């Protein structure tokens, strides 16, 4: 009989250590007029990954500043072309076409950035020497994305909950760690009512319920995720309460206010530790069965495009 057991998750990074990295990153990024940014990101990610552990083994981020710099240049070139075409059309008096190019072009980049950033980030993530991977199809994701945009528009935003969950189901459902796969089984109806209730009660309570809304969202994201391989599986479960989120968010806010933003590093590490401390992993799985099966991938263009479009990488 397979043994049902718990798998410890932890984050062991300190705010002060991360602050030292961020100070050097900020100074060098300013001195190089932003060109140091990819190397700054490399150092930040390697610290955060290396301090995150599962089964008392840290994760490893093997991406390099050079890879992300090349991707950064390519991403900027794409945006320069889109904005250049926009300004050219506007100066020629074709304002309508210009607006179509700028909004259509930037919107078209979003699914490409999601797909490419997952391919890069997963390929550069490993645990016990086993690489992660992302096996989604770019064409499928593009179709899913624009179908969701269309239905969200024609339903005046109501379909947005189903759109969000369909994207999450697809993307996370194509994340692999060696020969094991993640599965996300969220449902748009449940997500819609969580947000409907959260929005309504936050208004009624003058913002107080927002902490419990965040708790419900976190719980929904975590509890619907599992890792499986054949008959073995690890299930994730949130243990956070609304009070826990209130403590986290209020203290983080006060740190940012009273340090004039200098406490950002402590906010990041506190939030990472909070997530690790409030996620339980339980199930039937022998991680000795993990086999190296994911390919290497080093094009960071979409990773940098996601940064330039200002949406984060979330799993």
mmCIF file of C-alpha atoms in Angstrom:
data_model
loop_
_atom_site.group_PDB
_atom_site.id
_atom_site.type_symbol
_atom_site.label_atom_id
_atom_site.label_comp_id
_atom_site.label_asym_id
_atom_site.label_seq_id
_atom_site.Cartn_x
_atom_site.Cartn_y
_atom_site.Cartn_z
ATOM 1 C CA UNK A 1 0.000 0.000 0.000
ATOM 2 C CA UNK A 2 1.262 3.474 -0.890
ATOM 3 C CA UNK A 3 2.070 5.733 2.034
ATOM 4 C CA UNK A 4 0.116 8.986 2.353
ATOM 5 C CA UNK A 5 2.521 11.596 3.642
ATOM 6 C CA UNK A 6 3.271 15.317 3.827
ATOM 7 C CA UNK A 7 5.950 17.123 1.846
ATOM 8 C CA UNK A 8 7.420 20.211 3.579
ATOM 9 C CA UNK A 9 7.506 23.545 1.745
ATOM 10 C CA UNK A 10 9.599 26.456 3.043
ATOM 11 C CA UNK A 11 11.117 29.802 2.143
ATOM 12 C CA UNK A 12 14.291 30.619 4.070
ATOM 13 C CA UNK A 13 15.396 33.941 2.611
ATOM 14 C CA UNK A 14 15.870 37.023 4.789
ATOM 15 C CA UNK A 15 14.797 40.530 3.895
ATOM 16 C CA UNK A 16 18.249 41.905 4.682
ATOM 17 C CA UNK A 17 20.031 39.504 2.323
ATOM 18 C CA UNK A 18 17.580 40.314 -0.451
ATOM 19 C CA UNK A 19 17.939 44.029 0.308
ATOM 20 C CA UNK A 20 21.715 43.846 -0.269
ATOM 21 C CA UNK A 21 21.102 42.248 -3.674
ATOM 22 C CA UNK A 22 18.464 44.824 -4.587
ATOM 23 C CA UNK A 23 20.663 47.783 -3.596
ATOM 24 C CA UNK A 24 23.488 46.643 -5.863
ATOM 25 C CA UNK A 25 21.004 45.840 -8.645
ATOM 26 C CA UNK A 26 19.403 49.285 -8.396
ATOM 27 C CA UNK A 27 22.708 51.167 -8.443
ATOM 28 C CA UNK A 28 24.087 49.213 -11.413
ATOM 29 C CA UNK A 29 20.814 49.483 -13.340
ATOM 30 C CA UNK A 30 20.806 53.269 -12.883
ATOM 31 C CA UNK A 31 24.489 53.631 -13.788
ATOM 32 C CA UNK A 32 24.014 51.580 -16.979
ATOM 33 C CA UNK A 33 20.787 53.402 -17.939
ATOM 34 C CA UNK A 34 18.792 50.200 -17.538
ATOM 35 C CA UNK A 35 21.086 47.862 -19.468
ATOM 36 C CA UNK A 36 22.017 45.943 -16.315
ATOM 37 C CA UNK A 37 18.359 44.973 -15.723
ATOM 38 C CA UNK A 38 18.639 41.377 -17.092
ATOM 39 C CA UNK A 39 21.587 40.613 -14.799
ATOM 40 C CA UNK A 40 19.725 42.232 -11.888
ATOM 41 C CA UNK A 41 16.775 39.963 -12.604
ATOM 42 C CA UNK A 42 19.071 36.926 -12.772
ATOM 43 C CA UNK A 43 20.508 37.662 -9.321
ATOM 44 C CA UNK A 44 17.058 38.284 -7.811
ATOM 45 C CA UNK A 45 15.575 35.081 -9.236
ATOM 46 C CA UNK A 46 18.539 32.949 -8.204
ATOM 47 C CA UNK A 47 18.207 34.227 -4.641
ATOM 48 C CA UNK A 48 14.423 33.684 -4.457
ATOM 49 C CA UNK A 49 14.579 30.242 -6.074
ATOM 50 C CA UNK A 50 17.536 29.135 -3.969
ATOM 51 C CA UNK A 51 15.769 30.072 -0.739
ATOM 52 C CA UNK A 52 12.563 28.221 -1.741
ATOM 53 C CA UNK A 53 12.597 24.560 -0.762
ATOM 54 C CA UNK A 54 10.431 21.493 -1.278
ATOM 55 C CA UNK A 55 11.286 18.369 0.679
ATOM 56 C CA UNK A 56 14.168 20.427 2.167
ATOM 57 C CA UNK A 57 15.753 20.711 -1.290
ATOM 58 C CA UNK A 58 16.044 24.169 -2.908
ATOM 59 C CA UNK A 59 14.876 25.025 -6.389
ATOM 60 C CA UNK A 60 17.462 26.241 -8.887
ATOM 61 C CA UNK A 61 17.103 28.952 -11.509
ATOM 62 C CA UNK A 62 19.730 28.489 -14.218
ATOM 63 C CA UNK A 63 18.826 31.382 -16.504
ATOM 64 C CA UNK A 64 21.566 33.927 -17.201
ATOM 65 C CA UNK A 65 21.725 37.662 -17.586
ATOM 66 C CA UNK A 66 23.196 37.211 -21.074
ATOM 67 C CA UNK A 67 20.198 35.158 -22.213
ATOM 68 C CA UNK A 68 17.762 37.668 -20.776
ATOM 69 C CA UNK A 69 19.722 40.591 -22.223
ATOM 70 C CA UNK A 70 19.427 39.138 -25.732
ATOM 71 C CA UNK A 71 15.723 38.603 -25.113
ATOM 72 C CA UNK A 72 15.447 42.142 -23.715
ATOM 73 C CA UNK A 73 16.899 43.640 -26.909
ATOM 74 C CA UNK A 74 14.579 41.561 -29.114
ATOM 75 C CA UNK A 75 11.541 42.503 -27.011
ATOM 76 C CA UNK A 76 12.395 46.203 -27.204
ATOM 77 C CA UNK A 77 12.867 45.906 -30.989
ATOM 78 C CA UNK A 78 9.360 44.444 -31.352
ATOM 79 C CA UNK A 79 7.841 47.257 -29.282
ATOM 80 C CA UNK A 80 9.819 49.881 -31.234
ATOM 81 C CA UNK A 81 8.341 48.542 -34.481
ATOM 82 C CA UNK A 82 4.776 48.640 -33.105
ATOM 83 C CA UNK A 83 5.120 52.136 -31.633
ATOM 84 C CA UNK A 84 7.008 53.359 -34.713
ATOM 85 C CA UNK A 85 4.221 52.182 -37.002
ATOM 86 C CA UNK A 86 1.658 53.789 -34.701
ATOM 87 C CA UNK A 87 3.365 57.197 -34.777
ATOM 88 C CA UNK A 88 3.891 56.960 -38.543
ATOM 89 C CA UNK A 89 0.186 56.308 -39.161
ATOM 90 C CA UNK A 90 -0.886 59.075 -36.788
ATOM 91 C CA UNK A 91 1.484 61.596 -38.439
ATOM 92 C CA UNK A 92 0.047 60.567 -41.810
ATOM 93 C CA UNK A 93 -3.433 61.349 -40.520
ATOM 94 C CA UNK A 94 -4.565 57.719 -40.194
ATOM 95 C CA UNK A 95 -5.497 57.938 -36.533
ATOM 96 C CA UNK A 96 -7.933 55.023 -36.647
ATOM 97 C CA UNK A 97 -5.376 52.692 -38.188
ATOM 98 C CA UNK A 98 -2.794 53.898 -35.686
ATOM 99 C CA UNK A 99 -5.033 53.072 -32.738
ATOM 100 C CA UNK A 100 -5.792 49.669 -34.267
ATOM 101 C CA UNK A 101 -2.064 48.941 -34.662
ATOM 102 C CA UNK A 102 -1.102 49.983 -31.129
ATOM 103 C CA UNK A 103 -3.921 48.194 -29.317
ATOM 104 C CA UNK A 104 -4.084 45.223 -31.660
ATOM 105 C CA UNK A 105 -0.317 44.794 -31.681
ATOM 106 C CA UNK A 106 0.086 44.955 -27.913
ATOM 107 C CA UNK A 107 -2.887 42.655 -27.374
ATOM 108 C CA UNK A 108 -1.471 40.112 -29.828
ATOM 109 C CA UNK A 109 1.793 40.071 -27.869
ATOM 110 C CA UNK A 110 0.132 38.969 -24.618
ATOM 111 C CA UNK A 111 -0.489 35.260 -25.417
ATOM 112 C CA UNK A 112 2.900 35.074 -27.156
ATOM 113 C CA UNK A 113 4.557 36.514 -24.043
ATOM 114 C CA UNK A 114 2.698 34.094 -21.740
ATOM 115 C CA UNK A 115 3.647 31.096 -23.878
ATOM 116 C CA UNK A 116 7.273 32.090 -24.338
ATOM 117 C CA UNK A 117 7.858 33.188 -20.756
ATOM 118 C CA UNK A 118 6.553 29.865 -19.441
ATOM 119 C CA UNK A 119 8.781 27.973 -21.886
ATOM 120 C CA UNK A 120 11.836 29.903 -20.752
ATOM 121 C CA UNK A 121 11.145 30.078 -17.017
ATOM 122 C CA UNK A 122 10.167 26.430 -16.701
ATOM 123 C CA UNK A 123 13.168 25.237 -18.739
ATOM 124 C CA UNK A 124 15.426 27.212 -16.404
ATOM 125 C CA UNK A 125 13.819 25.847 -13.235
ATOM 126 C CA UNK A 126 15.011 22.599 -11.691
ATOM 127 C CA UNK A 127 14.703 20.607 -8.477
ATOM 128 C CA UNK A 128 17.111 17.843 -7.506
ATOM 129 C CA UNK A 129 18.628 18.183 -10.966
ATOM 130 C CA UNK A 130 15.298 17.524 -12.730
ATOM 131 C CA UNK A 131 14.212 20.273 -15.118
ATOM 132 C CA UNK A 132 10.713 21.670 -15.298
ATOM 133 C CA UNK A 133 9.173 22.221 -18.718
ATOM 134 C CA UNK A 134 6.187 23.773 -20.473
ATOM 135 C CA UNK A 135 4.594 21.767 -23.288
ATOM 136 C CA UNK A 136 1.737 24.058 -24.328
ATOM 137 C CA UNK A 137 1.083 24.801 -28.000
ATOM 138 C CA UNK A 138 1.431 28.450 -29.014
ATOM 139 C CA UNK A 139 -1.371 28.283 -31.593
ATOM 140 C CA UNK A 140 -3.777 26.688 -29.116
ATOM 141 C CA UNK A 141 -3.012 29.325 -26.497
ATOM 142 C CA UNK A 142 -3.505 32.175 -28.994
ATOM 143 C CA UNK A 143 -6.915 30.775 -30.017
ATOM 144 C CA UNK A 144 -7.913 30.312 -26.379
ATOM 145 C CA UNK A 145 -6.794 33.841 -25.541
ATOM 146 C CA UNK A 146 -8.662 35.626 -28.339
ATOM 147 C CA UNK A 147 -11.777 33.502 -27.849
ATOM 148 C CA UNK A 148 -11.714 34.601 -24.203
ATOM 149 C CA UNK A 149 -11.194 38.259 -25.121
ATOM 150 C CA UNK A 150 -14.101 38.137 -27.591
ATOM 151 C CA UNK A 151 -16.521 36.446 -25.175
ATOM 152 C CA UNK A 152 -15.491 38.774 -22.340
ATOM 153 C CA UNK A 153 -16.256 41.804 -24.531
ATOM 154 C CA UNK A 154 -19.638 40.569 -25.802
ATOM 155 C CA UNK A 155 -20.721 39.594 -22.261
ATOM 156 C CA UNK A 156 -19.607 42.982 -20.890
ATOM 157 C CA UNK A 157 -16.941 41.391 -18.723
ATOM 158 C CA UNK A 158 -18.983 38.552 -17.214
ATOM 159 C CA UNK A 159 -17.071 35.850 -19.098
ATOM 160 C CA UNK A 160 -13.819 37.207 -17.620
ATOM 161 C CA UNK A 161 -13.911 34.661 -14.772
ATOM 162 C CA UNK A 162 -14.211 31.731 -17.187
ATOM 163 C CA UNK A 163 -11.522 33.286 -19.400
ATOM 164 C CA UNK A 164 -9.084 33.578 -16.482
ATOM 165 C CA UNK A 165 -9.636 30.000 -15.331
ATOM 166 C CA UNK A 166 -9.469 28.526 -18.843
ATOM 167 C CA UNK A 167 -6.066 30.189 -19.302
ATOM 168 C CA UNK A 168 -4.899 28.950 -15.914
ATOM 169 C CA UNK A 169 -6.144 25.420 -16.588
ATOM 170 C CA UNK A 170 -4.360 25.339 -19.939
ATOM 171 C CA UNK A 171 -1.042 26.881 -18.922
ATOM 172 C CA UNK A 172 -0.590 25.078 -15.608
ATOM 173 C CA UNK A 173 -1.883 21.851 -17.146
ATOM 174 C CA UNK A 174 1.097 21.923 -19.514
ATOM 175 C CA UNK A 175 3.753 22.449 -16.844
ATOM 176 C CA UNK A 176 5.944 19.414 -16.267
ATOM 177 C CA UNK A 177 8.626 18.511 -13.763
ATOM 178 C CA UNK A 178 10.573 15.725 -15.357
ATOM 179 C CA UNK A 179 8.054 13.036 -16.285
ATOM 180 C CA UNK A 180 5.382 14.264 -13.826
ATOM 181 C CA UNK A 181 2.742 16.851 -14.715
ATOM 182 C CA UNK A 182 0.782 19.542 -12.962
ATOM 183 C CA UNK A 183 -2.995 19.635 -13.260
ATOM 184 C CA UNK A 184 -5.196 22.618 -12.463
ATOM 185 C CA UNK A 185 -8.912 21.906 -12.185
ATOM 186 C CA UNK A 186 -10.499 25.303 -11.580
ATOM 187 C CA UNK A 187 -14.016 26.173 -12.745
ATOM 188 C CA UNK A 188 -15.106 29.577 -14.043
ATOM 189 C CA UNK A 189 -18.437 29.485 -12.179
ATOM 190 C CA UNK A 190 -16.776 29.054 -8.802
ATOM 191 C CA UNK A 191 -14.229 31.762 -9.619
ATOM 192 C CA UNK A 192 -17.007 34.149 -10.715
ATOM 193 C CA UNK A 193 -18.920 33.774 -7.456
ATOM 194 C CA UNK A 194 -15.783 34.145 -5.327
ATOM 195 C CA UNK A 195 -15.105 37.489 -7.006
ATOM 196 C CA UNK A 196 -18.761 38.569 -7.045
ATOM 197 C CA UNK A 197 -19.098 37.890 -3.307
ATOM 198 C CA UNK A 198 -15.695 39.406 -2.610
ATOM 199 C CA UNK A 199 -16.432 42.626 -4.497
ATOM 200 C CA UNK A 200 -19.879 43.032 -2.950
ATOM 201 C CA UNK A 201 -18.824 42.328 0.653
ATOM 202 C CA UNK A 202 -15.722 44.500 0.321
ATOM 203 C CA UNK A 203 -17.977 47.424 -0.626
ATOM 204 C CA UNK A 204 -20.449 46.698 2.189
ATOM 205 C CA UNK A 205 -17.688 46.399 4.823
ATOM 206 C CA UNK A 206 -15.801 49.451 3.539
ATOM 207 C CA UNK A 207 -12.828 47.341 2.500
ATOM 208 C CA UNK A 208 -12.507 45.091 5.556
ATOM 209 C CA UNK A 209 -13.660 41.959 3.726
ATOM 210 C CA UNK A 210 -10.882 42.395 1.124
ATOM 211 C CA UNK A 211 -8.556 40.267 3.280
ATOM 212 C CA UNK A 212 -11.015 37.375 3.253
ATOM 213 C CA UNK A 213 -11.472 37.878 -0.494
ATOM 214 C CA UNK A 214 -7.720 37.466 -0.938
ATOM 215 C CA UNK A 215 -7.861 34.383 1.289
ATOM 216 C CA UNK A 216 -10.601 32.867 -0.902
ATOM 217 C CA UNK A 217 -8.635 33.576 -4.099
ATOM 218 C CA UNK A 218 -5.408 32.147 -2.695
ATOM 219 C CA UNK A 219 -7.266 29.075 -1.466
ATOM 220 C CA UNK A 220 -8.912 28.586 -4.867
ATOM 221 C CA UNK A 221 -5.613 28.899 -6.725
ATOM 222 C CA UNK A 222 -3.827 26.466 -4.399
ATOM 223 C CA UNK A 223 -6.503 23.863 -3.693
ATOM 224 C CA UNK A 224 -7.192 23.138 -7.360
ATOM 225 C CA UNK A 225 -3.551 22.353 -8.141
ATOM 226 C CA UNK A 226 -1.978 18.914 -8.013
ATOM 227 C CA UNK A 227 1.095 17.107 -9.325
ATOM 228 C CA UNK A 228 0.526 13.656 -10.759
ATOM 229 C CA UNK A 229 2.178 10.777 -12.566
ATOM 230 C CA UNK A 230 0.107 7.723 -13.438
ATOM 231 C CA UNK A 231 -1.573 6.674 -10.146
ATOM 232 C CA UNK A 232 0.599 8.845 -7.877
ATOM 233 C CA UNK A 233 -0.299 12.412 -6.922
ATOM 234 C CA UNK A 234 0.565 15.282 -4.603
ATOM 235 C CA UNK A 235 -2.291 17.586 -3.624
ATOM 236 C CA UNK A 236 -1.818 21.186 -2.482
ATOM 237 C CA UNK A 237 -3.985 22.879 0.137
ATOM 238 C CA UNK A 238 -4.075 26.389 1.569
ATOM 239 C CA UNK A 239 -4.173 26.851 5.336
ATOM 240 C CA UNK A 240 -4.312 30.663 5.276
ATOM 241 C CA UNK A 241 -7.160 32.555 6.946
ATOM 242 C CA UNK A 242 -8.543 36.017 6.342
ATOM 243 C CA UNK A 243 -6.846 37.134 9.548
ATOM 244 C CA UNK A 244 -3.524 35.802 8.260
ATOM 245 C CA UNK A 245 -3.898 37.858 5.096
ATOM 246 C CA UNK A 246 -4.886 40.932 7.098
ATOM 247 C CA UNK A 247 -1.694 40.637 9.146
ATOM 248 C CA UNK A 248 0.462 40.115 6.061
ATOM 249 C CA UNK A 249 -0.986 42.930 3.966
ATOM 250 C CA UNK A 250 -1.302 45.531 6.727
ATOM 251 C CA UNK A 251 2.261 45.002 7.949
ATOM 252 C CA UNK A 252 3.575 45.004 4.363
ATOM 253 C CA UNK A 253 1.763 48.288 3.741
ATOM 254 C CA UNK A 254 3.198 49.859 6.900
ATOM 255 C CA UNK A 255 6.712 48.673 6.000
ATOM 256 C CA UNK A 256 6.466 50.325 2.575
ATOM 257 C CA UNK A 257 5.020 53.550 4.003
ATOM 258 C CA UNK A 258 7.402 54.036 6.931
ATOM 259 C CA UNK A 259 10.528 53.048 4.989
ATOM 260 C CA UNK A 260 9.535 55.153 1.966
ATOM 261 C CA UNK A 261 9.738 52.030 -0.184
ATOM 262 C CA UNK A 262 13.136 50.867 1.081
ATOM 263 C CA UNK A 263 11.483 47.962 2.865
ATOM 264 C CA UNK A 264 10.372 46.372 -0.417
ATOM 265 C CA UNK A 265 12.853 43.519 0.037
ATOM 266 C CA UNK A 266 11.300 42.607 3.388
ATOM 267 C CA UNK A 267 7.829 42.761 1.812
ATOM 268 C CA UNK A 268 8.896 40.293 -0.883
ATOM 269 C CA UNK A 269 10.539 37.838 1.510
ATOM 270 C CA UNK A 270 7.674 38.083 4.026
ATOM 271 C CA UNK A 271 5.183 37.343 1.228
ATOM 272 C CA UNK A 272 7.238 34.415 -0.078
ATOM 273 C CA UNK A 273 7.507 32.962 3.426
ATOM 274 C CA UNK A 274 3.787 33.490 3.978
ATOM 275 C CA UNK A 275 2.937 31.505 0.850
ATOM 276 C CA UNK A 276 5.294 28.668 1.753
ATOM 277 C CA UNK A 277 4.069 28.523 5.360
ATOM 278 C CA UNK A 278 0.415 28.402 4.317
ATOM 279 C CA UNK A 279 0.555 25.731 1.619
ATOM 280 C CA UNK A 280 0.420 22.074 2.559
ATOM 281 C CA UNK A 281 1.484 19.346 0.127
ATOM 282 C CA UNK A 282 0.186 15.844 0.828
ATOM 283 C CA UNK A 283 -0.184 12.689 -1.188
ATOM 284 C CA UNK A 284 1.277 9.490 -2.551
ATOM 285 C CA UNK A 285 4.470 10.061 -4.504
ATOM 286 C CA UNK A 286 8.031 8.776 -4.560
ATOM 287 C CA UNK A 287 10.162 11.541 -6.019
ATOM 288 C CA UNK A 288 12.882 9.023 -6.804
ATOM 289 C CA UNK A 289 10.650 8.139 -9.794
ATOM 290 C CA UNK A 290 11.233 11.542 -11.401
ATOM 291 C CA UNK A 291 13.125 11.259 -14.671
ATOM 292 C CA UNK A 292 14.815 13.948 -16.736
ATOM 293 C CA UNK A 293 12.495 14.356 -19.714
ATOM 294 C CA UNK A 294 12.198 18.087 -20.434
ATOM 295 C CA UNK A 295 14.214 19.816 -23.146
ATOM 296 C CA UNK A 296 16.547 22.784 -22.646
ATOM 297 C CA UNK A 297 15.319 26.169 -23.928
ATOM 298 C CA UNK A 298 17.200 29.474 -23.762
ATOM 299 C CA UNK A 299 15.213 32.148 -25.658
ATOM 300 C CA UNK A 300 14.220 34.743 -23.037
ATOM 301 C CA UNK A 301 12.527 37.167 -25.467
ATOM 302 C CA UNK A 302 9.015 36.471 -24.189
ATOM 303 C CA UNK A 303 10.199 36.548 -20.563
ATOM 304 C CA UNK A 304 11.422 40.102 -21.109
ATOM 305 C CA UNK A 305 8.340 40.968 -23.160
ATOM 306 C CA UNK A 306 6.189 39.987 -20.180
ATOM 307 C CA UNK A 307 8.217 42.404 -18.026
ATOM 308 C CA UNK A 308 7.882 45.222 -20.553
ATOM 309 C CA UNK A 309 4.122 44.648 -20.805
ATOM 310 C CA UNK A 310 4.058 44.791 -16.993
ATOM 311 C CA UNK A 311 2.392 41.519 -16.150
ATOM 312 C CA UNK A 312 4.063 39.109 -13.801
ATOM 313 C CA UNK A 313 4.937 35.461 -14.065
ATOM 314 C CA UNK A 314 2.499 33.492 -11.937
ATOM 315 C CA UNK A 315 2.117 29.827 -11.244
#
